[in-house]
Amino acid sequence: METTYKKERQKRFILPEDQIPTAWYNVVADMPNKPLPMINPDTHTPVTEDDLSVLFSREAARQELNTTDRYIPIPEPVRELYKNYRSTPLVRAYGLEKALGVKSHIYFKNESVSPIGSHKLNSALPQAYYCQQEGVTNITTETGAGQWGAALSYAARAFGLELAVYMVKISYEQKPYRRSIMQTFGAQVIASPSMSTRAGKDILTAHPNYQGSLGTAISEAVELARITPNCKYTLGSVMNHVSLHQTIIGQEAELQMHMAGEYPDVVIGCFGGGSNFSGLSFPFMRHVFSGEKKTRFIASEPASCPKLTRGVFQYDYGDEAGYTPMMPMFTLGHDFSPANIHAGGLRYHGAGTIVSQLLKDGFMEGEDIPQLESFAAGQLFAQAEGIVPAPESCHAIASAIRRAREAETQGREDVILFCLSGHGLIDMASYDQYLAGNLMNYVLPQEEIDKTTSKLEKII
Ligand SMILES: *Cc1c(COP(=O)(O)O)cnc(C)c1O
């Protein structure tokens, strides 16, 4: 009897533990044009490590301003915890390719397998670790959709820190499951506005039924950090040190693409403040700086919050409340409040300073995705690959689908790589709305953008 063997195709690529990268990649060291400095809003002088370490841990402040070291070692205890879920799989999306009927090869880096379901843990762990090392006992943060709060709750527990999370009141009431996750890990979750801070009290006195906003939650988290001894504040996106920590994603992906015998023509990430996009892209981008490769990098943002494609390049605050230093960024203005958007993690008004410079210099592109196209892409992906993507990640999937279809009509077989930044299993209320036909595309009028960007001080 004769047996014919077919060459089996590999779907998932995982690195052995001893090949997980041991340092993060600091892209700033290799950038042809460095980002402009962050400045102090009062004096307009560049911020120093001392300025930043009032709010953040000393090591995070140091990393924020590091423009020279290409690699920054990942501390041993953080690497140990990374091993609980890293390497994350690189997966060839055969199902999606088939559903689209395209010859291009589509890969995704699956960050949804982290214990809390998104890439956010990659930065929560080192941020908590540095605080513990520096004798900090308490940390604070704010959360809207709850992904960052959930990641930080686990990280705080792992390093024995007390965590207070200010959660926008309307999310606290309408999206109870991430609150439960945070509480399960032992975090204190406070609906914002609250009576625990001056900022919260002031707003509640004036508007007793106020449902909260990210801006108010930030004000409360920062205020608590300032008045509590041994307490620091943390952020889960936008800042340089956060993007730095996320480069574990792209470094792994590069090794895994090598295992697959391929190299991406296009690298895609959804874009809130830039951390998962940066994490996947930067390690590949170093080969573009050196002239070896011509990879395309695409950041997919919601059409209703289009800082990369329709924002202005100007100094603005990294947060809605105006507590961070002023940063040179593509921004819609820190007062901008996106309407009608179900991808909570993509609501940020601005992009980090590194990605902003890279966009300005033409190393990457922004792409706007309408809400309905995004959910349709997510549903197709779910049916083809068996994973329900986070509403944020659906934007990256939509861009990947656009690229695969374009390549098909132009007769090319491209290699497309995108970041699946998280799963959507705790975001099913948004899918319900989509499936019920209640969601609409929101066309953002130019006047709305002008209103908030014209208020920015013209520093550049
Ligand atoms: C927070 C979040 C994002 C957006 O943040 P970035 O810093 O731009 O990566 C995207 N996807 C998921 C699943 C998130 O939780």
CSV table of C-alpha atoms and ligand atoms in Angstrom, one decimal:
chain,number,residue,atom,x,y,z
A,1,MET,CA,0.0,0.0,0.0
A,2,GLU,CA,1.3,3.3,-0.9
A,3,THR,CA,1.0,6.3,1.3
A,4,THR,CA,1.4,9.8,-0.1
A,5,TYR,CA,2.7,12.4,2.3
A,6,LYS,CA,1.6,15.9,1.9
A,7,LYS,CA,3.9,18.6,3.3
A,8,GLU,CA,2.1,19.8,6.4
A,9,ARG,CA,1.7,23.5,6.7
A,10,GLN,CA,2.5,25.1,9.9
A,11,LYS,CA,-0.1,27.5,11.4
A,12,ARG,CA,1.3,28.7,14.8
A,13,PHE,CA,4.9,29.7,15.5
A,14,ILE,CA,6.1,29.8,19.2
A,15,LEU,CA,9.5,30.6,20.4
A,16,PRO,CA,11.3,28.3,22.9
A,17,GLU,CA,11.6,30.1,26.3
A,18,ASP,CA,15.4,30.6,25.9
A,19,GLN,CA,14.8,32.5,22.7
A,20,ILE,CA,12.4,35.1,24.1
A,21,PRO,CA,14.2,38.5,23.8
A,22,THR,CA,15.9,39.7,26.9
A,23,ALA,CA,16.0,43.4,26.1
A,24,TRP,CA,13.5,46.0,24.8
A,25,TYR,CA,14.4,47.9,21.6
A,26,ASN,CA,14.6,51.7,22.0
A,27,VAL,CA,13.8,53.0,18.5
A,28,VAL,CA,14.8,56.6,19.4
A,29,ALA,CA,18.4,55.6,19.3
A,30,ASP,CA,18.1,54.7,15.6
A,31,MET,CA,15.7,57.4,14.4
A,32,PRO,CA,17.1,59.7,11.7
A,33,ASN,CA,15.3,62.7,13.3
A,34,LYS,CA,14.8,62.5,17.0
A,35,PRO,CA,11.4,63.6,18.4
A,36,LEU,CA,11.3,67.2,19.7
A,37,PRO,CA,11.6,67.3,23.5
A,38,MET,CA,8.7,67.2,25.9
A,39,ILE,CA,8.4,70.6,27.6
A,40,ASN,CA,7.2,72.0,30.8
A,41,PRO,CA,3.9,73.9,30.2
A,42,ASP,CA,4.9,76.8,32.4
A,43,THR,CA,8.5,77.4,31.3
A,44,HIS,CA,8.5,75.8,27.9
A,45,THR,CA,11.9,74.3,28.7
A,46,PRO,CA,12.6,70.6,28.1
A,47,VAL,CA,11.4,68.4,31.0
A,48,THR,CA,14.0,66.6,33.1
A,49,GLU,CA,14.1,63.2,34.7
A,50,ASP,CA,13.4,64.9,38.0
A,51,ASP,CA,10.2,66.6,36.6
A,52,LEU,CA,8.9,63.3,35.3
A,53,SER,CA,9.7,61.2,38.4
A,54,VAL,CA,7.4,63.3,40.5
A,55,LEU,CA,4.6,61.4,38.7
A,56,PHE,CA,6.2,58.3,37.4
A,57,SER,CA,8.7,55.8,38.8
A,58,ARG,CA,12.4,57.0,38.4
A,59,GLU,CA,13.2,54.2,36.0
A,60,ALA,CA,10.2,54.9,33.8
A,61,ALA,CA,11.2,58.6,33.8
A,62,ARG,CA,14.8,57.6,32.8
A,63,GLN,CA,13.5,55.4,30.0
A,64,GLU,CA,11.2,58.1,28.8
A,65,LEU,CA,14.1,60.4,28.1
A,66,ASN,CA,16.6,57.8,26.9
A,67,THR,CA,17.6,58.7,23.3
A,68,THR,CA,20.9,56.8,23.1
A,69,ASP,CA,20.7,53.1,24.3
A,70,ARG,CA,19.3,50.9,21.5
A,71,TYR,CA,18.6,48.0,23.9
A,72,ILE,CA,17.4,48.2,27.5
A,73,PRO,CA,17.6,45.0,29.5
A,74,ILE,CA,14.3,43.5,30.7
A,75,PRO,CA,14.6,42.9,34.5
A,76,GLU,CA,14.7,39.2,35.5
A,77,PRO,CA,11.5,39.2,37.6
A,78,VAL,CA,9.6,40.8,34.6
A,79,ARG,CA,11.0,38.2,32.3
A,80,GLU,CA,9.8,35.5,34.7
A,81,LEU,CA,6.3,36.8,34.5
A,82,TYR,CA,6.4,37.3,30.8
A,83,LYS,CA,7.0,33.5,30.6
A,84,ASN,CA,3.5,32.9,31.8
A,85,TYR,CA,2.2,33.9,28.4
A,86,ARG,CA,5.2,34.7,26.1
A,87,SER,CA,6.1,34.1,23.5
A,88,THR,CA,2.7,34.9,22.2
A,89,PRO,CA,1.9,32.9,19.0
A,90,LEU,CA,2.5,34.2,15.6
A,91,VAL,CA,-0.4,32.7,13.6
A,92,ARG,CA,-0.8,32.3,9.8
A,93,ALA,CA,-4.5,33.3,9.2
A,94,TYR,CA,-5.2,30.5,6.6
A,95,GLY,CA,-8.9,30.8,7.5
A,96,LEU,CA,-9.1,34.5,6.8
A,97,GLU,CA,-7.1,34.1,3.6
A,98,LYS,CA,-9.6,31.5,2.4
A,99,ALA,CA,-12.6,33.5,3.4
A,100,LEU,CA,-11.2,36.5,1.4
A,101,GLY,CA,-10.1,34.3,-1.5
A,102,VAL,CA,-6.7,36.0,-1.6
A,103,LYS,CA,-3.2,34.7,-2.4
A,104,SER,CA,-1.5,37.1,0.0
A,105,HIS,CA,-0.2,35.5,3.2
A,106,ILE,CA,-1.8,37.0,6.3
A,107,TYR,CA,-0.1,36.6,9.7
A,108,PHE,CA,-1.2,37.9,13.1
A,109,LYS,CA,0.7,38.3,16.4
A,110,ASN,CA,-1.8,37.1,19.0
A,111,GLU,CA,-1.4,39.3,22.1
A,112,SER,CA,-4.9,38.3,23.2
A,113,VAL,CA,-3.4,35.2,24.9
A,114,SER,CA,-2.0,37.3,27.8
A,115,PRO,CA,-3.8,36.4,31.1
A,116,ILE,CA,-5.8,39.6,31.0
A,117,GLY,CA,-6.5,39.4,27.3
A,118,SER,CA,-4.5,42.2,25.7
A,119,HIS,CA,-1.0,43.5,25.1
A,120,LYS,CA,-1.3,46.0,28.0
A,121,LEU,CA,0.3,43.6,30.5
A,122,ASN,CA,3.6,43.9,28.7
A,123,SER,CA,4.0,47.4,30.1
A,124,ALA,CA,2.0,47.0,33.3
A,125,LEU,CA,4.5,44.4,34.7
A,126,PRO,CA,7.7,46.5,34.3
A,127,GLN,CA,5.9,49.6,35.5
A,128,ALA,CA,4.8,47.9,38.7
A,129,TYR,CA,8.2,46.2,39.1
A,130,TYR,CA,10.1,49.5,39.0
A,131,CYS,CA,7.7,51.1,41.5
A,132,GLN,CA,8.3,48.2,43.9
A,133,GLN,CA,12.1,48.4,43.4
A,134,GLU,CA,12.0,52.1,44.3
A,135,GLY,CA,10.1,51.6,47.5
A,136,VAL,CA,6.7,52.7,46.2
A,137,THR,CA,3.9,51.0,47.9
A,138,ASN,CA,0.8,52.4,46.2
A,139,ILE,CA,0.0,53.2,42.6
A,140,THR,CA,-2.9,54.8,40.9
A,141,THR,CA,-4.3,55.0,37.4
A,142,GLU,CA,-7.5,55.7,35.5
A,143,THR,CA,-9.4,53.4,33.1
A,144,GLY,CA,-12.1,53.9,30.6
A,145,ALA,CA,-12.7,50.6,28.8
A,146,GLY,CA,-10.9,48.8,31.6
A,147,GLN,CA,-8.1,47.1,29.7
A,148,TRP,CA,-5.2,49.0,31.3
A,149,GLY,CA,-6.8,48.8,34.7
A,150,ALA,CA,-7.2,45.1,34.4
A,151,ALA,CA,-3.6,44.6,33.4
A,152,LEU,CA,-2.3,46.8,36.1
A,153,SER,CA,-4.4,45.1,38.8
A,154,TYR,CA,-2.6,41.8,38.0
A,155,ALA,CA,0.8,43.5,37.8
A,156,ALA,CA,0.2,45.3,41.1
A,157,ARG,CA,-0.7,42.0,42.8
A,158,ALA,CA,2.3,40.3,41.4
A,159,PHE,CA,4.7,42.9,42.9
A,160,GLY,CA,2.8,43.5,46.1
A,161,LEU,CA,1.5,47.0,45.5
A,162,GLU,CA,-1.8,48.6,46.4
A,163,LEU,CA,-3.6,49.9,43.4
A,164,ALA,CA,-6.5,52.4,43.2
A,165,VAL,CA,-8.2,52.6,39.8
A,166,TYR,CA,-10.5,55.5,38.9
A,167,MET,CA,-13.0,54.2,36.5
A,168,VAL,CA,-15.3,56.5,34.5
A,169,LYS,CA,-18.7,56.2,36.3
A,170,ILE,CA,-20.7,55.3,33.3
A,171,SER,CA,-18.3,52.5,32.4
A,172,TYR,CA,-18.2,51.4,36.1
A,173,GLU,CA,-22.0,50.9,35.9
A,174,GLN,CA,-22.5,49.7,32.3
A,175,LYS,CA,-19.4,47.5,31.9
A,176,PRO,CA,-19.2,45.7,35.2
A,177,TYR,CA,-17.0,42.8,34.1
A,178,ARG,CA,-13.6,44.5,33.8
A,179,ARG,CA,-14.4,46.1,37.2
A,180,SER,CA,-14.9,42.6,38.6
A,181,ILE,CA,-11.6,41.4,37.1
A,182,MET,CA,-9.8,44.3,38.7
A,183,GLN,CA,-11.5,43.6,42.0
A,184,THR,CA,-10.7,39.9,41.7
A,185,PHE,CA,-7.0,40.8,41.5
A,186,GLY,CA,-7.4,42.9,44.7
A,187,ALA,CA,-7.5,46.4,43.2
A,188,GLN,CA,-9.6,49.1,44.7
A,189,VAL,CA,-11.9,50.4,41.9
A,190,ILE,CA,-13.5,53.8,42.4
A,191,ALA,CA,-16.3,55.2,40.2
A,192,SER,CA,-15.2,58.7,39.0
A,193,PRO,CA,-16.1,61.4,39.9
A,194,SER,CA,-15.8,60.3,43.6
A,195,MET,CA,-15.7,62.1,46.9
A,196,SER,CA,-12.1,60.8,47.6
A,197,THR,CA,-10.4,63.7,45.9
A,198,ARG,CA,-10.7,67.5,45.6
A,199,ALA,CA,-11.2,67.3,41.8
A,200,GLY,CA,-14.0,64.7,42.3
A,201,LYS,CA,-15.7,66.7,45.1
A,202,ASP,CA,-15.6,69.9,43.1
A,203,ILE,CA,-17.3,68.4,40.1
A,204,LEU,CA,-19.9,66.4,42.2
A,205,THR,CA,-20.8,69.5,44.1
A,206,ALA,CA,-21.5,71.4,40.9
A,207,HIS,CA,-23.1,68.5,38.9
A,208,PRO,CA,-24.3,65.8,41.3
A,209,ASN,CA,-25.4,63.5,38.5
A,210,TYR,CA,-22.2,63.8,36.4
A,211,GLN,CA,-21.5,60.4,34.7
A,212,GLY,CA,-17.7,61.0,34.6
A,213,SER,CA,-15.1,61.4,31.9
A,214,LEU,CA,-11.6,60.2,31.3
A,215,GLY,CA,-10.3,63.7,32.1
A,216,THR,CA,-11.9,63.7,35.5
A,217,ALA,CA,-10.7,60.2,36.2
A,218,ILE,CA,-7.1,61.2,35.4
A,219,SER,CA,-7.4,64.3,37.6
A,220,GLU,CA,-8.5,62.1,40.4
A,221,ALA,CA,-5.8,59.5,39.9
A,222,VAL,CA,-3.0,62.1,39.6
A,223,GLU,CA,-4.3,64.0,42.7
A,224,LEU,CA,-4.4,60.8,44.8
A,225,ALA,CA,-0.8,60.0,43.7
A,226,ARG,CA,0.4,63.5,44.7
A,227,ILE,CA,-1.2,63.4,48.2
A,228,THR,CA,-0.4,59.8,49.1
A,229,PRO,CA,3.1,59.1,50.4
A,230,ASN,CA,5.1,56.5,48.4
A,231,CYS,CA,2.5,56.6,45.6
A,232,LYS,CA,3.0,56.9,41.8
A,233,TYR,CA,0.8,57.3,38.8
A,234,THR,CA,1.0,55.1,35.8
A,235,LEU,CA,-0.1,55.3,32.1
A,236,GLY,CA,-0.8,52.5,29.7
A,237,SER,CA,-0.2,54.2,26.4
A,238,VAL,CA,1.2,57.3,24.6
A,239,MET,CA,4.4,57.6,26.7
A,240,ASN,CA,7.7,56.5,25.2
A,241,HIS,CA,8.5,54.1,28.0
A,242,VAL,CA,5.2,52.3,27.4
A,243,SER,CA,6.0,51.8,23.7
A,244,LEU,CA,9.5,50.7,24.7
A,245,HIS,CA,8.1,47.8,26.8
A,246,GLN,CA,5.8,46.8,24.0
A,247,THR,CA,8.7,46.1,21.6
A,248,ILE,CA,8.9,42.6,23.0
A,249,ILE,CA,6.0,42.0,20.5
A,250,GLY,CA,7.9,42.9,17.4
A,251,GLN,CA,11.1,41.4,18.4
A,252,GLU,CA,9.4,38.0,18.9
A,253,ALA,CA,7.4,38.5,15.7
A,254,GLU,CA,10.6,39.0,13.7
A,255,LEU,CA,12.1,35.7,15.0
A,256,GLN,CA,8.8,33.9,14.4
A,257,MET,CA,8.4,35.3,10.8
A,258,HIS,CA,11.9,33.9,10.3
A,259,MET,CA,10.7,30.5,11.5
A,260,ALA,CA,7.9,30.8,9.0
A,261,GLY,CA,10.5,31.6,6.3
A,262,GLU,CA,8.9,34.9,5.4
A,263,TYR,CA,9.3,38.7,5.9
A,264,PRO,CA,6.4,41.1,6.1
A,265,ASP,CA,5.8,43.6,3.3
A,266,VAL,CA,3.2,45.4,5.4
A,267,VAL,CA,3.0,45.7,9.3
A,268,ILE,CA,-0.3,46.9,10.8
A,269,GLY,CA,-1.5,47.8,14.3
A,270,CYS,CA,-4.6,49.5,15.6
A,271,PHE,CA,-3.9,52.9,17.1
A,272,GLY,CA,-5.1,54.4,20.3
A,273,GLY,CA,-2.0,56.2,21.8
A,274,GLY,CA,0.3,54.0,19.8
A,275,SER,CA,1.7,51.3,22.1
A,276,ASN,CA,0.7,48.1,20.3
A,277,PHE,CA,1.4,49.5,16.9
A,278,SER,CA,4.8,50.7,18.1
A,279,GLY,CA,5.6,47.5,19.8
A,280,LEU,CA,5.0,45.4,16.7
A,281,SER,CA,6.5,47.9,14.2
A,282,PHE,CA,9.6,49.4,15.7
A,283,PRO,CA,11.8,46.2,15.6
A,284,PHE,CA,10.9,45.8,11.9
A,285,MET,CA,11.4,49.6,11.2
A,286,ARG,CA,15.1,49.5,12.3
A,287,HIS,CA,15.8,47.6,9.0
A,288,VAL,CA,14.1,50.5,7.1
A,289,PHE,CA,16.3,53.1,8.8
A,290,SER,CA,19.3,51.1,7.8
A,291,GLY,CA,18.1,50.8,4.2
A,292,GLU,CA,17.9,47.0,4.2
A,293,LYS,CA,14.1,46.8,3.9
A,294,LYS,CA,11.2,48.7,2.4
A,295,THR,CA,8.4,47.6,4.7
A,296,ARG,CA,5.1,49.6,4.9
A,297,PHE,CA,3.8,50.4,8.4
A,298,ILE,CA,0.1,51.3,8.8
A,299,ALA,CA,-1.6,52.5,12.0
A,300,SER,CA,-5.3,52.0,11.9
A,301,GLU,CA,-7.4,54.5,13.8
A,302,PRO,CA,-11.2,55.0,14.0
A,303,ALA,CA,-12.6,57.5,11.5
A,304,SER,CA,-14.3,59.1,14.5
A,305,CYS,CA,-11.0,59.8,16.3
A,306,PRO,CA,-8.6,60.5,13.4
A,307,LYS,CA,-5.5,62.2,15.1
A,308,LEU,CA,-3.0,60.7,12.6
A,309,THR,CA,-4.8,61.6,9.4
A,310,ARG,CA,-6.7,64.8,10.4
A,311,GLY,CA,-5.0,66.0,13.5
A,312,VAL,CA,-2.4,68.8,13.7
A,313,PHE,CA,1.3,68.4,14.6
A,314,GLN,CA,1.6,70.6,17.7
A,315,TYR,CA,2.6,70.6,21.4
A,316,ASP,CA,-0.3,69.2,23.5
A,317,TYR,CA,-0.9,67.4,26.8
A,318,GLY,CA,-0.7,63.6,26.8
A,319,ASP,CA,-3.8,63.3,28.9
A,320,GLU,CA,-7.2,65.0,28.8
A,321,ALA,CA,-6.7,66.8,32.1
A,322,GLY,CA,-3.4,68.5,31.2
A,323,TYR,CA,-1.2,67.0,33.9
A,324,THR,CA,1.5,65.5,31.7
A,325,PRO,CA,4.3,67.6,30.2
A,326,MET,CA,3.5,69.1,26.8
A,327,MET,CA,4.4,66.7,24.0
A,328,PRO,CA,5.0,67.3,20.3
A,329,MET,CA,2.3,65.1,18.7
A,330,PHE,CA,-0.3,64.6,16.1
A,331,THR,CA,-3.4,65.7,18.1
A,332,LEU,CA,-7.0,66.6,17.8
A,333,GLY,CA,-6.6,68.7,21.0
A,334,HIS,CA,-6.8,67.4,24.5
A,335,ASP,CA,-10.4,68.7,24.8
A,336,PHE,CA,-11.5,66.5,21.9
A,337,SER,CA,-14.1,64.0,22.9
A,338,PRO,CA,-14.9,61.4,20.2
A,339,ALA,CA,-18.6,60.7,19.7
A,340,ASN,CA,-20.2,57.4,19.1
A,341,ILE,CA,-17.3,55.1,19.4
A,342,HIS,CA,-17.3,51.5,20.6
A,343,ALA,CA,-13.5,50.9,20.6
A,344,GLY,CA,-12.9,52.4,24.0
A,345,GLY,CA,-9.1,51.9,23.8
A,346,LEU,CA,-8.9,54.1,20.7
A,347,ARG,CA,-10.4,57.2,22.1
A,348,TYR,CA,-7.1,59.0,22.9
A,349,HIS,CA,-6.9,62.5,21.4
A,350,GLY,CA,-3.2,62.3,20.5
A,351,ALA,CA,-0.4,60.1,19.3
A,352,GLY,CA,2.9,59.5,21.2
A,353,THR,CA,5.9,61.7,20.4
A,354,ILE,CA,7.9,58.9,18.6
A,355,VAL,CA,5.1,57.8,16.3
A,356,SER,CA,4.3,61.4,15.6
A,357,GLN,CA,7.8,62.1,14.4
A,358,LEU,CA,7.9,58.9,12.4
A,359,LEU,CA,4.6,59.9,10.7
A,360,LYS,CA,5.9,63.3,9.9
A,361,ASP,CA,9.1,61.8,8.4
A,362,GLY,CA,7.1,59.4,6.2
A,363,PHE,CA,8.2,56.1,7.8
A,364,MET,CA,4.6,55.1,8.6
A,365,GLU,CA,1.0,55.9,7.5
A,366,GLY,CA,-2.2,56.4,9.3
A,367,GLU,CA,-5.5,55.0,8.0
A,368,ASP,CA,-9.0,55.8,9.1
A,369,ILE,CA,-11.5,52.9,9.5
A,370,PRO,CA,-15.2,53.6,9.7
A,371,GLN,CA,-16.9,51.8,12.6
A,372,LEU,CA,-19.1,49.5,10.5
A,373,GLU,CA,-16.2,48.3,8.4
A,374,SER,CA,-14.2,47.6,11.5
A,375,PHE,CA,-16.9,45.4,13.1
A,376,ALA,CA,-17.6,43.6,9.8
A,377,ALA,CA,-13.9,42.8,9.6
A,378,GLY,CA,-13.9,41.6,13.2
A,379,GLN,CA,-16.9,39.4,12.6
A,380,LEU,CA,-15.3,37.9,9.5
A,381,PHE,CA,-12.1,37.2,11.4
A,382,ALA,CA,-14.0,35.6,14.3
A,383,GLN,CA,-15.8,33.3,11.9
A,384,ALA,CA,-12.7,32.4,10.0
A,385,GLU,CA,-10.2,32.1,12.8
A,386,GLY,CA,-12.3,31.3,15.9
A,387,ILE,CA,-11.2,34.3,18.0
A,388,VAL,CA,-13.5,37.2,18.8
A,389,PRO,CA,-11.2,40.2,18.5
A,390,ALA,CA,-11.4,43.3,20.7
A,391,PRO,CA,-13.3,46.2,19.0
A,392,GLU,CA,-9.9,48.0,19.0
A,393,SER,CA,-8.1,45.2,17.2
A,394,CYS,CA,-10.9,45.0,14.5
A,395,HIS,CA,-9.4,48.2,13.0
A,396,ALA,CA,-6.1,46.5,12.3
A,397,ILE,CA,-8.0,43.5,10.8
A,398,ALA,CA,-9.9,45.9,8.6
A,399,SER,CA,-6.6,47.4,7.3
A,400,ALA,CA,-5.1,43.9,6.8
A,401,ILE,CA,-8.2,43.0,4.7
A,402,ARG,CA,-7.9,46.2,2.6
A,403,ARG,CA,-4.2,45.4,1.9
A,404,ALA,CA,-4.9,41.8,1.0
A,405,ARG,CA,-7.7,42.8,-1.4
A,406,GLU,CA,-5.6,45.6,-3.0
A,407,ALA,CA,-2.7,43.1,-3.5
A,408,GLU,CA,-5.1,40.7,-5.2
A,409,THR,CA,-6.4,43.3,-7.6
A,410,GLN,CA,-2.9,44.4,-8.4
A,411,GLY,CA,-1.7,40.8,-9.0
A,412,ARG,CA,0.6,40.6,-6.0
A,413,GLU,CA,1.1,38.1,-3.2
A,414,ASP,CA,2.0,40.2,-0.2
A,415,VAL,CA,3.0,39.1,3.3
A,416,ILE,CA,0.8,41.0,5.7
A,417,LEU,CA,1.4,41.1,9.4
A,418,PHE,CA,-1.0,42.6,12.0
A,419,CYS,CA,-1.2,42.8,15.8
A,420,LEU,CA,-4.3,41.2,17.4
A,421,SER,CA,-3.9,43.4,20.4
A,422,GLY,CA,-6.7,41.7,22.4
A,423,HIS,CA,-9.8,39.5,22.4
A,424,GLY,CA,-13.3,40.9,22.7
A,425,LEU,CA,-14.9,38.4,25.1
A,426,ILE,CA,-15.5,41.2,27.7
A,427,ASP,CA,-16.7,43.6,25.0
A,428,MET,CA,-19.7,41.7,23.8
A,429,ALA,CA,-22.1,44.6,24.6
A,430,SER,CA,-20.5,46.4,21.6
A,431,TYR,CA,-20.9,43.4,19.3
A,432,ASP,CA,-24.5,43.2,20.5
A,433,GLN,CA,-25.1,46.7,19.3
A,434,TYR,CA,-23.4,45.9,16.0
A,435,LEU,CA,-25.4,42.7,15.4
A,436,ALA,CA,-28.6,44.5,16.3
A,437,GLY,CA,-27.9,47.1,13.6
A,438,ASN,CA,-27.7,49.9,16.1
A,439,LEU,CA,-24.3,51.2,15.1
A,440,MET,CA,-23.6,53.9,12.5
A,441,ASN,CA,-20.7,55.3,10.8
A,442,TYR,CA,-19.9,58.7,12.2
A,443,VAL,CA,-18.5,61.3,9.8
A,444,LEU,CA,-16.6,63.8,11.8
A,445,PRO,CA,-17.1,67.4,10.6
A,446,GLN,CA,-14.0,69.5,10.1
A,447,GLU,CA,-15.5,72.2,12.4
A,448,GLU,CA,-15.3,69.8,15.3
A,449,ILE,CA,-11.6,69.2,14.8
A,450,ASP,CA,-11.0,73.0,14.3
A,451,LYS,CA,-12.8,73.8,17.5
A,452,THR,CA,-10.4,71.8,19.7
A,453,THR,CA,-7.2,72.2,17.7
A,454,SER,CA,-7.5,76.0,17.3
A,455,LYS,CA,-7.3,76.2,21.1
A,456,LEU,CA,-3.8,74.8,21.2
A,457,GLU,CA,-0.9,77.1,21.9
A,458,LYS,CA,1.1,77.6,18.7
A,459,ILE,CA,4.5,76.5,20.0
A,460,ILE,CA,5.7,74.8,16.7
B,1,LIG,C1,-5.7,49.9,25.0
B,1,LIG,C2,-5.9,49.1,23.8
B,1,LIG,C3,-5.5,49.5,22.5
B,1,LIG,C4,-5.1,50.9,22.2
B,1,LIG,O1,-3.9,51.3,22.8
B,1,LIG,P1,-2.5,51.4,22.1
B,1,LIG,O2,-1.6,52.1,23.1
B,1,LIG,O3,-2.7,52.3,20.9
B,1,LIG,O4,-2.0,50.1,21.7
B,1,LIG,C5,-5.7,48.6,21.4
B,1,LIG,N1,-6.2,47.4,21.6
B,1,LIG,C6,-6.5,46.9,22.9
B,1,LIG,C7,-7.0,45.5,23.0
B,1,LIG,C8,-6.3,47.7,24.0
B,1,LIG,O5,-6.7,47.3,25.2
